[in-house]
mmCIF file of C-alpha atoms in Angstrom:
data_model
loop_
_atom_site.group_PDB
_atom_site.id
_atom_site.type_symbol
_atom_site.label_atom_id
_atom_site.label_comp_id
_atom_site.label_asym_id
_atom_site.label_seq_id
_atom_site.Cartn_x
_atom_site.Cartn_y
_atom_site.Cartn_z
ATOM 1 C CA MET A 1 -19.167 -15.981 -28.497
ATOM 2 C CA THR A 2 -16.284 -14.411 -31.479
ATOM 3 C CA THR A 3 -13.144 -14.384 -30.483
ATOM 4 C CA ASN A 4 -12.782 -10.533 -30.044
ATOM 5 C CA GLN A 5 -15.453 -10.636 -27.369
ATOM 6 C CA VAL A 6 -12.890 -13.566 -25.170
ATOM 7 C CA THR A 7 -10.531 -11.043 -26.243
ATOM 8 C CA LYS A 8 -12.010 -7.536 -24.679
ATOM 9 C CA GLU A 9 -13.455 -9.240 -21.821
ATOM 10 C CA ASN A 10 -9.980 -10.720 -20.829
ATOM 11 C CA ASP A 11 -8.605 -7.298 -21.129
ATOM 12 C CA GLU A 12 -11.636 -5.967 -18.814
ATOM 13 C CA PHE A 13 -10.578 -8.039 -16.322
ATOM 14 C CA GLU A 14 -7.348 -7.584 -16.185
ATOM 15 C CA LEU A 15 -7.130 -3.571 -16.166
ATOM 16 C CA LYS A 16 -10.711 -3.792 -13.961
ATOM 17 C CA GLU A 17 -7.662 -4.941 -11.158
ATOM 18 C CA THR A 18 -5.603 -2.316 -11.504
ATOM 19 C CA CYS A 19 -6.661 1.359 -13.904
ATOM 20 C CA VAL A 20 -8.421 3.281 -11.247
ATOM 21 C CA ASN A 21 -8.648 6.732 -13.712
ATOM 22 C CA ASN A 22 -12.367 6.501 -14.361
ATOM 23 C CA SER A 23 -12.007 10.139 -16.208
ATOM 24 C CA GLU A 24 -12.788 10.411 -19.941
ATOM 25 C CA VAL A 25 -11.202 13.983 -19.643
ATOM 26 C CA LYS A 26 -7.766 14.368 -21.155
ATOM 27 C CA LYS A 27 -5.857 17.019 -19.870
ATOM 28 C CA PRO A 28 -2.007 18.143 -19.232
ATOM 29 C CA TRP A 29 0.551 16.481 -17.343
ATOM 30 C CA THR A 30 0.619 19.851 -15.346
ATOM 31 C CA ALA A 31 -2.955 18.453 -14.047
ATOM 32 C CA ASN A 32 -1.291 16.108 -11.783
ATOM 33 C CA LEU A 33 0.246 18.030 -9.831
ATOM 34 C CA VAL A 34 -2.473 18.461 -7.906
ATOM 35 C CA TYR A 35 -1.780 14.249 -6.764
ATOM 36 C CA ALA A 36 1.780 14.933 -6.409
ATOM 37 C CA PHE A 37 0.051 17.056 -3.574
ATOM 38 C CA MET A 38 -1.901 14.990 -1.740
ATOM 39 C CA GLY A 39 0.336 12.356 -1.828
ATOM 40 C CA ILE A 40 2.430 15.383 0.052
ATOM 41 C CA LEU A 41 -0.487 15.435 2.593
ATOM 42 C CA PHE A 42 -0.604 11.970 2.698
ATOM 43 C CA GLY A 43 2.606 10.942 3.368
ATOM 44 C CA ILE A 44 3.436 13.394 6.064
ATOM 45 C CA VAL A 45 -0.125 11.398 7.305
ATOM 46 C CA PHE A 46 1.764 7.993 6.447
ATOM 47 C CA VAL A 47 5.015 9.555 9.114
ATOM 48 C CA LYS A 48 3.621 11.496 11.775
ATOM 49 C CA ALA A 49 0.740 8.868 12.395
ATOM 50 C CA GLU A 50 3.754 6.486 12.324
ATOM 51 C CA ILE A 51 2.374 4.260 10.247
ATOM 52 C CA VAL A 52 5.000 3.804 8.243
ATOM 53 C CA SER A 53 6.543 2.055 11.598
ATOM 54 C CA TRP A 54 7.482 -1.531 11.344
ATOM 55 C CA PHE A 55 7.229 -1.544 15.187
ATOM 56 C CA ARG A 56 3.940 -0.164 14.358
ATOM 57 C CA ILE A 57 2.912 -3.503 12.338
ATOM 58 C CA GLN A 58 4.065 -6.284 14.267
ATOM 59 C CA GLU A 59 2.210 -4.701 17.288
ATOM 60 C CA MET A 60 -0.945 -4.610 15.646
ATOM 61 C CA PHE A 61 -0.078 -8.099 14.258
ATOM 62 C CA ARG A 62 0.467 -9.301 17.780
ATOM 63 C CA PHE A 63 -2.530 -7.646 19.201
ATOM 64 C CA GLU A 64 -0.224 -4.907 21.656
ATOM 65 C CA SER A 65 -1.870 -1.811 20.706
ATOM 66 C CA PHE A 66 -4.773 0.089 19.253
ATOM 67 C CA HIS A 67 -3.382 1.968 16.445
ATOM 68 C CA MET A 68 -3.119 0.389 13.623
ATOM 69 C CA TYR A 69 -6.351 -1.281 13.988
ATOM 70 C CA GLY A 70 -7.967 2.755 14.892
ATOM 71 C CA VAL A 71 -6.317 3.893 11.712
ATOM 72 C CA ILE A 72 -7.491 1.435 8.900
ATOM 73 C CA GLY A 73 -11.195 1.026 10.869
ATOM 74 C CA THR A 74 -11.913 4.707 11.218
ATOM 75 C CA ALA A 75 -10.890 5.012 7.290
ATOM 76 C CA VAL A 76 -12.866 2.417 6.052
ATOM 77 C CA VAL A 77 -15.846 3.872 8.325
ATOM 78 C CA VAL A 78 -14.858 7.286 6.799
ATOM 79 C CA GLY A 79 -14.643 5.960 3.161
ATOM 80 C CA ILE A 80 -17.648 3.937 3.461
ATOM 81 C CA ILE A 81 -19.634 6.690 4.153
ATOM 82 C CA SER A 82 -18.384 9.035 1.538
ATOM 83 C CA VAL A 83 -19.073 6.868 -0.806
ATOM 84 C CA PHE A 84 -22.541 5.989 0.295
ATOM 85 C CA ILE A 85 -22.798 10.273 -0.079
ATOM 86 C CA ILE A 86 -21.559 10.301 -3.219
ATOM 87 C CA LYS A 87 -24.006 7.309 -4.697
ATOM 88 C CA LYS A 88 -26.983 8.442 -2.553
ATOM 89 C CA TYR A 89 -26.880 12.439 -3.671
ATOM 90 C CA ASN A 90 -25.626 11.535 -7.422
ATOM 91 C CA LEU A 91 -21.946 13.948 -6.383
ATOM 92 C CA LYS A 92 -20.364 14.559 -9.724
ATOM 93 C CA THR A 93 -16.519 15.121 -9.915
ATOM 94 C CA ALA A 94 -14.575 18.783 -10.302
ATOM 95 C CA ASP A 95 -15.583 17.507 -14.254
ATOM 96 C CA GLY A 96 -19.093 17.077 -13.597
ATOM 97 C CA GLU A 97 -18.218 13.943 -14.914
ATOM 98 C CA LYS A 98 -20.447 10.699 -12.732
ATOM 99 C CA VAL A 99 -18.455 9.114 -10.306
ATOM 100 C CA VAL A 100 -17.646 5.514 -11.677
ATOM 101 C CA ILE A 101 -16.159 2.988 -8.659
ATOM 102 C CA VAL A 102 -15.912 -0.142 -10.926
ATOM 103 C CA PRO A 103 -16.567 -2.996 -8.360
ATOM 104 C CA LYS A 104 -14.208 -5.893 -7.827
ATOM 105 C CA THR A 105 -14.604 -9.595 -8.911
ATOM 106 C CA PHE A 106 -13.537 -12.481 -7.010
ATOM 107 C CA ASN A 107 -10.792 -14.664 -8.304
ATOM 108 C CA LYS A 108 -8.750 -16.914 -6.668
ATOM 109 C CA GLY A 109 -5.902 -14.462 -6.406
ATOM 110 C CA GLN A 110 -7.637 -12.307 -3.757
ATOM 111 C CA ILE A 111 -7.271 -15.445 -1.587
ATOM 112 C CA ILE A 112 -3.494 -16.743 -1.978
ATOM 113 C CA GLY A 113 -2.089 -13.503 -3.000
ATOM 114 C CA GLY A 114 -3.819 -11.740 -0.415
ATOM 115 C CA LEU A 115 -1.497 -13.852 2.065
ATOM 116 C CA ILE A 116 1.416 -14.216 0.652
ATOM 117 C CA PHE A 117 1.409 -10.010 0.702
ATOM 118 C CA GLY A 118 0.089 -11.036 4.013
ATOM 119 C CA LEU A 119 3.257 -12.688 4.956
ATOM 120 C CA GLY A 120 5.588 -10.213 3.633
ATOM 121 C CA TRP A 121 3.613 -6.930 5.286
ATOM 122 C CA ALA A 122 4.914 -8.016 7.993
ATOM 123 C CA ILE A 123 8.549 -9.086 7.361
ATOM 124 C CA THR A 124 8.988 -5.666 5.426
ATOM 125 C CA GLY A 125 6.384 -4.190 8.128
ATOM 126 C CA ALA A 126 5.423 -1.831 5.197
ATOM 127 C CA CYS A 127 2.546 -2.382 2.180
ATOM 128 C CA PRO A 128 3.503 -0.730 -0.803
ATOM 129 C CA GLY A 129 2.915 3.180 0.249
ATOM 130 C CA PRO A 130 4.659 3.207 3.391
ATOM 131 C CA LEU A 131 7.388 2.261 0.943
ATOM 132 C CA PHE A 132 7.541 5.291 -1.031
ATOM 133 C CA ALA A 133 7.420 7.406 2.537
ATOM 134 C CA GLN A 134 10.330 5.314 4.339
ATOM 135 C CA ILE A 135 12.623 5.763 1.797
ATOM 136 C CA GLY A 136 11.451 9.710 1.658
ATOM 137 C CA SER A 137 11.907 9.172 5.518
ATOM 138 C CA GLY A 138 15.967 8.759 5.097
ATOM 139 C CA PHE A 139 15.547 4.719 5.046
ATOM 140 C CA THR A 140 17.044 4.591 1.649
ATOM 141 C CA VAL A 141 18.033 0.441 1.401
ATOM 142 C CA ILE A 142 13.999 0.986 1.643
ATOM 143 C CA SER A 143 14.672 1.162 -2.154
ATOM 144 C CA ILE A 144 15.529 -1.794 -2.795
ATOM 145 C CA THR A 145 12.592 -3.533 -0.951
ATOM 146 C CA PHE A 146 11.087 -0.881 -3.388
ATOM 147 C CA LEU A 147 12.944 -2.783 -6.272
ATOM 148 C CA SER A 148 12.077 -6.138 -5.014
ATOM 149 C CA ALA A 149 7.960 -5.312 -4.705
ATOM 150 C CA VAL A 150 8.924 -3.889 -8.607
ATOM 151 C CA ALA A 151 10.189 -7.381 -9.450
ATOM 152 C CA GLY A 152 7.568 -8.761 -8.051
ATOM 153 C CA THR A 153 5.418 -7.018 -9.498
ATOM 154 C CA TRP A 154 7.044 -7.691 -12.682
ATOM 155 C CA VAL A 155 7.038 -11.528 -12.402
ATOM 156 C CA TYR A 156 3.236 -12.292 -11.567
ATOM 157 C CA GLY A 157 2.797 -10.232 -14.479
ATOM 158 C CA TYR A 158 4.859 -12.738 -16.421
ATOM 159 C CA PHE A 159 3.739 -15.791 -15.326
ATOM 160 C CA GLN A 160 -0.318 -14.735 -14.468
ATOM 161 C CA ASP A 161 -1.029 -16.752 -17.101
ATOM 162 C CA LYS A 162 -0.117 -20.384 -15.430
ATOM 163 C CA LEU A 163 -0.952 -18.931 -11.987
ATOM 164 C CA PRO A 164 -5.146 -20.311 -10.286
ATOM 165 C CA HIS A 165 -7.666 -17.167 -10.405
ATOM 166 C CA MET B 1 0.909 24.628 16.746
ATOM 167 C CA LEU B 2 4.008 23.228 15.469
ATOM 168 C CA GLU B 3 5.391 21.434 18.242
ATOM 169 C CA PHE B 4 2.030 19.811 18.234
ATOM 170 C CA ILE B 5 2.643 18.558 14.740
ATOM 171 C CA LYS B 6 5.594 17.245 15.592
ATOM 172 C CA GLN B 7 4.484 14.445 18.063
ATOM 173 C CA PRO B 8 3.024 11.404 16.500
ATOM 174 C CA TRP B 9 -0.226 12.044 15.189
ATOM 175 C CA PRO B 10 -2.854 10.029 16.884
ATOM 176 C CA TRP B 11 -5.073 7.246 14.987
ATOM 177 C CA TYR B 12 -8.077 9.263 14.627
ATOM 178 C CA ILE B 13 -6.474 12.230 12.449
ATOM 179 C CA ALA B 14 -4.342 9.970 10.533
ATOM 180 C CA GLY B 15 -7.353 7.155 9.865
ATOM 181 C CA ILE B 16 -9.805 10.745 9.129
ATOM 182 C CA LEU B 17 -7.792 11.934 6.779
ATOM 183 C CA ILE B 18 -6.801 8.238 4.717
ATOM 184 C CA GLY B 19 -10.370 7.605 4.597
ATOM 185 C CA LEU B 20 -11.228 11.359 3.253
ATOM 186 C CA THR B 21 -8.414 10.390 0.207
ATOM 187 C CA VAL B 22 -11.250 8.195 -1.150
ATOM 188 C CA PRO B 23 -14.049 11.009 -1.994
ATOM 189 C CA ALA B 24 -11.138 13.184 -2.617
ATOM 190 C CA LEU B 25 -9.930 11.224 -5.401
ATOM 191 C CA LEU B 26 -12.888 10.690 -6.297
ATOM 192 C CA LEU B 27 -13.831 13.993 -6.773
ATOM 193 C CA ILE B 28 -11.078 15.559 -8.534
ATOM 194 C CA GLY B 29 -10.132 13.404 -10.582
ATOM 195 C CA ASN B 30 -12.696 9.935 -10.865
ATOM 196 C CA LYS B 31 -9.900 8.366 -9.412
ATOM 197 C CA SER B 32 -10.265 5.550 -7.435
ATOM 198 C CA PHE B 33 -7.884 4.981 -4.246
ATOM 199 C CA GLY B 34 -5.149 2.276 -4.827
ATOM 200 C CA ILE B 35 -0.597 2.723 -4.540
ATOM 201 C CA SER B 36 0.429 -0.641 -4.751
ATOM 202 C CA SER B 37 -0.895 -0.281 -8.886
ATOM 203 C CA SER B 38 1.735 2.614 -8.750
ATOM 204 C CA LEU B 39 4.211 -0.719 -9.398
ATOM 205 C CA ARG B 40 2.287 -2.105 -12.495
ATOM 206 C CA HIS B 41 2.329 0.706 -13.804
ATOM 207 C CA ILE B 42 6.272 1.612 -13.364
ATOM 208 C CA CYS B 43 6.564 -2.231 -14.880
ATOM 209 C CA ALA B 44 4.586 -1.226 -18.077
ATOM 210 C CA ALA B 45 6.859 2.160 -18.326
ATOM 211 C CA CYS B 46 10.478 0.857 -18.004
ATOM 212 C CA ILE B 47 10.061 -2.972 -18.298
ATOM 213 C CA PRO B 48 7.144 -4.011 -20.004
ATOM 214 C CA ALA B 49 9.364 -6.801 -22.141
ATOM 215 C CA ASN B 50 6.552 -7.221 -24.438
ATOM 216 C CA ILE B 51 4.335 -8.733 -21.941
ATOM 217 C CA LYS B 52 0.239 -8.699 -21.794
ATOM 218 C CA PHE B 53 -0.303 -7.597 -18.310
ATOM 219 C CA PHE B 54 1.681 -4.542 -19.031
ATOM 220 C CA LYS B 55 0.755 -3.617 -22.380
ATOM 221 C CA TYR B 56 -2.108 -0.904 -21.601
ATOM 222 C CA ASP B 57 -1.923 2.968 -21.566
ATOM 223 C CA TRP B 58 0.137 3.042 -18.209
ATOM 224 C CA LYS B 59 -0.216 7.587 -19.425
ATOM 225 C CA LYS B 60 -3.753 7.749 -18.401
ATOM 226 C CA GLU B 61 -2.827 6.441 -14.939
ATOM 227 C CA SER B 62 0.174 8.658 -14.369
ATOM 228 C CA TRP B 63 -1.043 10.574 -11.937
ATOM 229 C CA ASN B 64 -0.563 7.158 -9.766
ATOM 230 C CA LEU B 65 2.788 8.088 -9.925
ATOM 231 C CA PHE B 66 2.308 11.409 -9.185
ATOM 232 C CA PHE B 67 0.755 10.554 -5.917
ATOM 233 C CA VAL B 68 3.312 8.387 -4.644
ATOM 234 C CA GLY B 69 6.151 10.136 -5.393
ATOM 235 C CA GLY B 70 4.431 12.799 -3.645
ATOM 236 C CA VAL B 71 4.327 10.195 -0.880
ATOM 237 C CA ALA B 72 8.070 9.987 -0.495
ATOM 238 C CA ILE B 73 8.322 13.932 -0.744
ATOM 239 C CA GLY B 74 6.043 13.950 1.923
ATOM 240 C CA GLY B 75 8.316 11.798 4.190
ATOM 241 C CA VAL B 76 10.619 13.561 3.540
ATOM 242 C CA ILE B 77 8.944 16.640 5.085
ATOM 243 C CA ALA B 78 7.778 14.427 8.005
ATOM 244 C CA SER B 79 11.140 13.470 9.116
ATOM 245 C CA TYR B 80 13.246 16.006 8.514
ATOM 246 C CA VAL B 81 11.027 19.585 8.953
ATOM 247 C CA LEU B 82 8.403 18.207 11.306
ATOM 248 C CA THR B 83 10.987 15.898 13.179
ATOM 249 C CA ASN B 84 9.378 13.930 15.888
ATOM 250 C CA PRO B 85 11.793 14.702 18.497
ATOM 251 C CA ASN B 86 11.546 11.978 20.406
ATOM 252 C CA PRO B 87 11.799 8.267 20.006
ATOM 253 C CA MET B 88 9.951 6.222 19.533
ATOM 254 C CA VAL B 89 7.075 4.995 21.456
ATOM 255 C CA ILE B 90 6.690 1.262 21.507
ATOM 256 C CA ALA B 91 4.170 -1.934 23.374
ATOM 257 C CA GLU B 92 6.208 -2.288 25.971
ATOM 258 C CA SER B 93 5.104 -6.388 25.637
ATOM 259 C CA THR B 94 6.205 -6.071 21.480
ATOM 260 C CA LYS B 95 9.373 -4.859 22.537
ATOM 261 C CA GLN B 96 10.176 -7.348 24.534
ATOM 262 C CA ALA B 97 9.598 -9.805 22.605
ATOM 263 C CA LEU B 98 11.297 -8.571 19.677
ATOM 264 C CA ALA B 99 14.181 -7.832 21.702
ATOM 265 C CA SER B 100 14.051 -11.623 22.630
ATOM 266 C CA HIS B 101 14.948 -12.177 19.252
ATOM 267 C CA ASN B 102 17.355 -10.440 18.973
ATOM 268 C CA VAL B 103 15.980 -6.875 17.997
ATOM 269 C CA LYS B 104 18.468 -4.104 18.701
ATOM 270 C CA ASP B 105 17.226 -1.120 17.698
ATOM 271 C CA PHE B 106 14.011 0.725 19.032
ATOM 272 C CA GLU B 107 14.886 4.133 18.576
ATOM 273 C CA HIS B 108 13.506 4.466 14.941
ATOM 274 C CA LEU B 109 10.832 3.891 12.721
ATOM 275 C CA LEU B 110 12.149 1.267 11.821
ATOM 276 C CA PRO B 111 14.892 -0.792 13.176
ATOM 277 C CA THR B 112 17.942 0.020 11.376
ATOM 278 C CA ASP B 113 19.645 -3.082 12.821
ATOM 279 C CA ILE B 114 17.401 -5.031 10.417
ATOM 280 C CA PHE B 115 17.067 -2.160 7.962
ATOM 281 C CA SER B 116 20.437 -0.689 6.464
ATOM 282 C CA TRP B 117 22.621 -0.826 3.794
ATOM 283 C CA GLU B 118 24.896 -3.205 6.227
ATOM 284 C CA SER B 119 22.057 -5.639 6.827
ATOM 285 C CA LEU B 120 21.394 -6.154 3.271
ATOM 286 C CA LEU B 121 23.983 -8.758 2.616
ATOM 287 C CA THR B 122 23.149 -10.828 5.942
ATOM 288 C CA LEU B 123 21.178 -13.881 5.777
ATOM 289 C CA ARG B 124 18.956 -11.494 8.112
ATOM 290 C CA GLY B 125 18.992 -8.361 6.333
ATOM 291 C CA PHE B 126 18.660 -9.849 2.618
ATOM 292 C CA ILE B 127 15.443 -11.462 3.491
ATOM 293 C CA PHE B 128 13.396 -8.819 5.328
ATOM 294 C CA ILE B 129 14.864 -6.633 2.818
ATOM 295 C CA VAL B 130 14.681 -7.926 -0.628
ATOM 296 C CA VAL B 131 12.514 -11.042 -0.435
ATOM 297 C CA GLY B 132 10.225 -9.177 1.903
ATOM 298 C CA GLY B 133 9.510 -6.566 -0.672
ATOM 299 C CA PHE B 134 8.950 -9.372 -3.724
ATOM 300 C CA MET B 135 6.283 -11.329 -1.870
ATOM 301 C CA VAL B 136 4.818 -7.459 -1.089
ATOM 302 C CA GLY B 137 4.878 -6.752 -4.925
ATOM 303 C CA PHE B 138 3.526 -9.958 -6.373
ATOM 304 C CA GLY B 139 1.022 -11.227 -3.749
ATOM 305 C CA THR B 140 -0.276 -7.335 -3.942
ATOM 306 C CA ARG B 141 -0.901 -7.552 -7.516
ATOM 307 C CA TYR B 142 -1.686 -11.241 -7.223
ATOM 308 C CA ALA B 143 -4.666 -10.260 -5.059
ATOM 309 C CA GLY B 144 -5.610 -7.042 -7.167
ATOM 310 C CA GLY B 145 -4.589 -4.733 -4.657
ATOM 311 C CA CYS B 146 -3.324 -4.052 -1.537
ATOM 312 C CA THR B 147 -4.745 -2.155 2.168
ATOM 313 C CA SER B 148 -5.384 0.929 0.222
ATOM 314 C CA GLY B 149 -6.628 -0.709 -3.108
ATOM 315 C CA HIS B 150 -8.837 -3.372 -1.454
ATOM 316 C CA ALA B 151 -8.810 -2.643 2.093
ATOM 317 C CA ILE B 152 -9.593 0.902 1.990
ATOM 318 C CA MET B 153 -11.433 1.766 -1.594
ATOM 319 C CA GLY B 154 -12.758 -1.223 -1.232
ATOM 320 C CA LEU B 155 -14.228 -1.530 2.130
ATOM 321 C CA SER B 156 -15.605 1.956 1.129
ATOM 322 C CA ASN B 157 -17.475 0.739 -1.763
ATOM 323 C CA LEU B 158 -19.020 -3.017 0.424
ATOM 324 C CA GLN B 159 -16.769 -5.408 -1.946
ATOM 325 C CA LEU B 160 -16.839 -8.699 -0.616
ATOM 326 C CA PRO B 161 -13.594 -9.715 -2.431
ATOM 327 C CA SER B 162 -12.027 -6.830 -1.027
ATOM 328 C CA LEU B 163 -13.315 -8.393 2.362
ATOM 329 C CA ILE B 164 -12.335 -11.298 1.292
ATOM 330 C CA ALA B 165 -8.101 -10.142 0.275
ATOM 331 C CA THR B 166 -8.367 -8.040 3.096
ATOM 332 C CA CYS B 167 -9.079 -10.935 5.567
ATOM 333 C CA CYS B 168 -6.155 -12.725 4.303
ATOM 334 C CA PHE B 169 -3.580 -9.495 4.399
ATOM 335 C CA MET B 170 -4.486 -10.269 7.951
ATOM 336 C CA ILE B 171 -4.633 -14.111 8.067
ATOM 337 C CA GLY B 172 -1.001 -13.786 6.114
ATOM 338 C CA GLY B 173 0.455 -11.332 8.659
ATOM 339 C CA PHE B 174 -0.830 -13.026 11.728
ATOM 340 C CA VAL B 175 0.917 -16.877 10.726
ATOM 341 C CA MET B 176 4.257 -14.842 9.435
ATOM 342 C CA THR B 177 4.530 -13.072 12.731
ATOM 343 C CA TRP B 178 3.828 -15.579 15.191
ATOM 344 C CA LEU B 179 4.871 -18.556 13.877
ATOM 345 C CA ILE B 180 7.650 -17.657 11.249
ATOM 346 C CA LEU B 181 9.188 -14.267 12.339
ATOM 347 C CA PRO B 182 10.399 -15.197 15.508
ATOM 348 C CA PHE B 183 12.469 -17.827 13.089
ATOM 349 C CA LEU B 184 13.868 -15.229 10.560
ATOM 350 C CA LEU B 185 14.547 -12.704 13.081
ATOM 351 C CA ASN B 186 16.872 -14.854 15.127
ATOM 352 C CA LEU B 187 19.023 -15.724 11.228
#
């Protein structure tokens, strides 16, 4: 195996964990506005269903409310059915492309990182999505939590090679 | 109708709408749902610092930044236009347990006695606002995704690594909630 191949595989490992645009169609930036619109709808759902609430997360981890289990469970079932239909009928994107979903590969990060995120999730009462909605809801101090999360991401990137995977 | 929308939405409505985000993103633009990636793109765009992990074409992923920007705007609309006229309804047992650990505000989405600019410089506020946020950012990237990327997108595609990650999210949350939070809340 040449060095070139090693590098390429390494890049693929790193990118497939994050890069989630599998479209090869080049579009002007204004095409992104549809995603902003979807984000707005998503943010409204997040707040109106109180998924962004610290209390709902506490209830979930304390087994004292079904709400969050209902939300996540329903979302997963709808997602599974949707992906199944897309694959079975080989549905194409609006641009006529084949739908690509890159499989996840296992590494120890999903365990160690997952545990660290879980610990943090119960403290902040928010995963990354709700952080944005909380800021929008007027909890401006959460912008500090957001900046701290960006810092955490950056520190991970800095030490990535030294961490067990 | 508007009065109805202003009430808190039930779990099945939210679950269906969030689940439909998966096929919507796939079919509109071949995008896989994932929110914590936005934090990586922000690093890549603003502070790449020549780190390999942040050297990639983040502009190709800028849709993700538009999406999270939308989520923040959605938060504004939901809270200031579709305002819930009533205080939060919280499970009585949760309320009692938290009250016994020195949580005082049960009126808002977040307890403002913990999450406020005034409390930021207290030890308790610093841990909940700053340390917690750092763990969320570090942990999600280390795990390669968060609740959206693993628990919803990954499980929708029946990915075992995502199931493992999701279980670890929950284990971490249980450990924090049951063993560590009672101590942290009383700081």
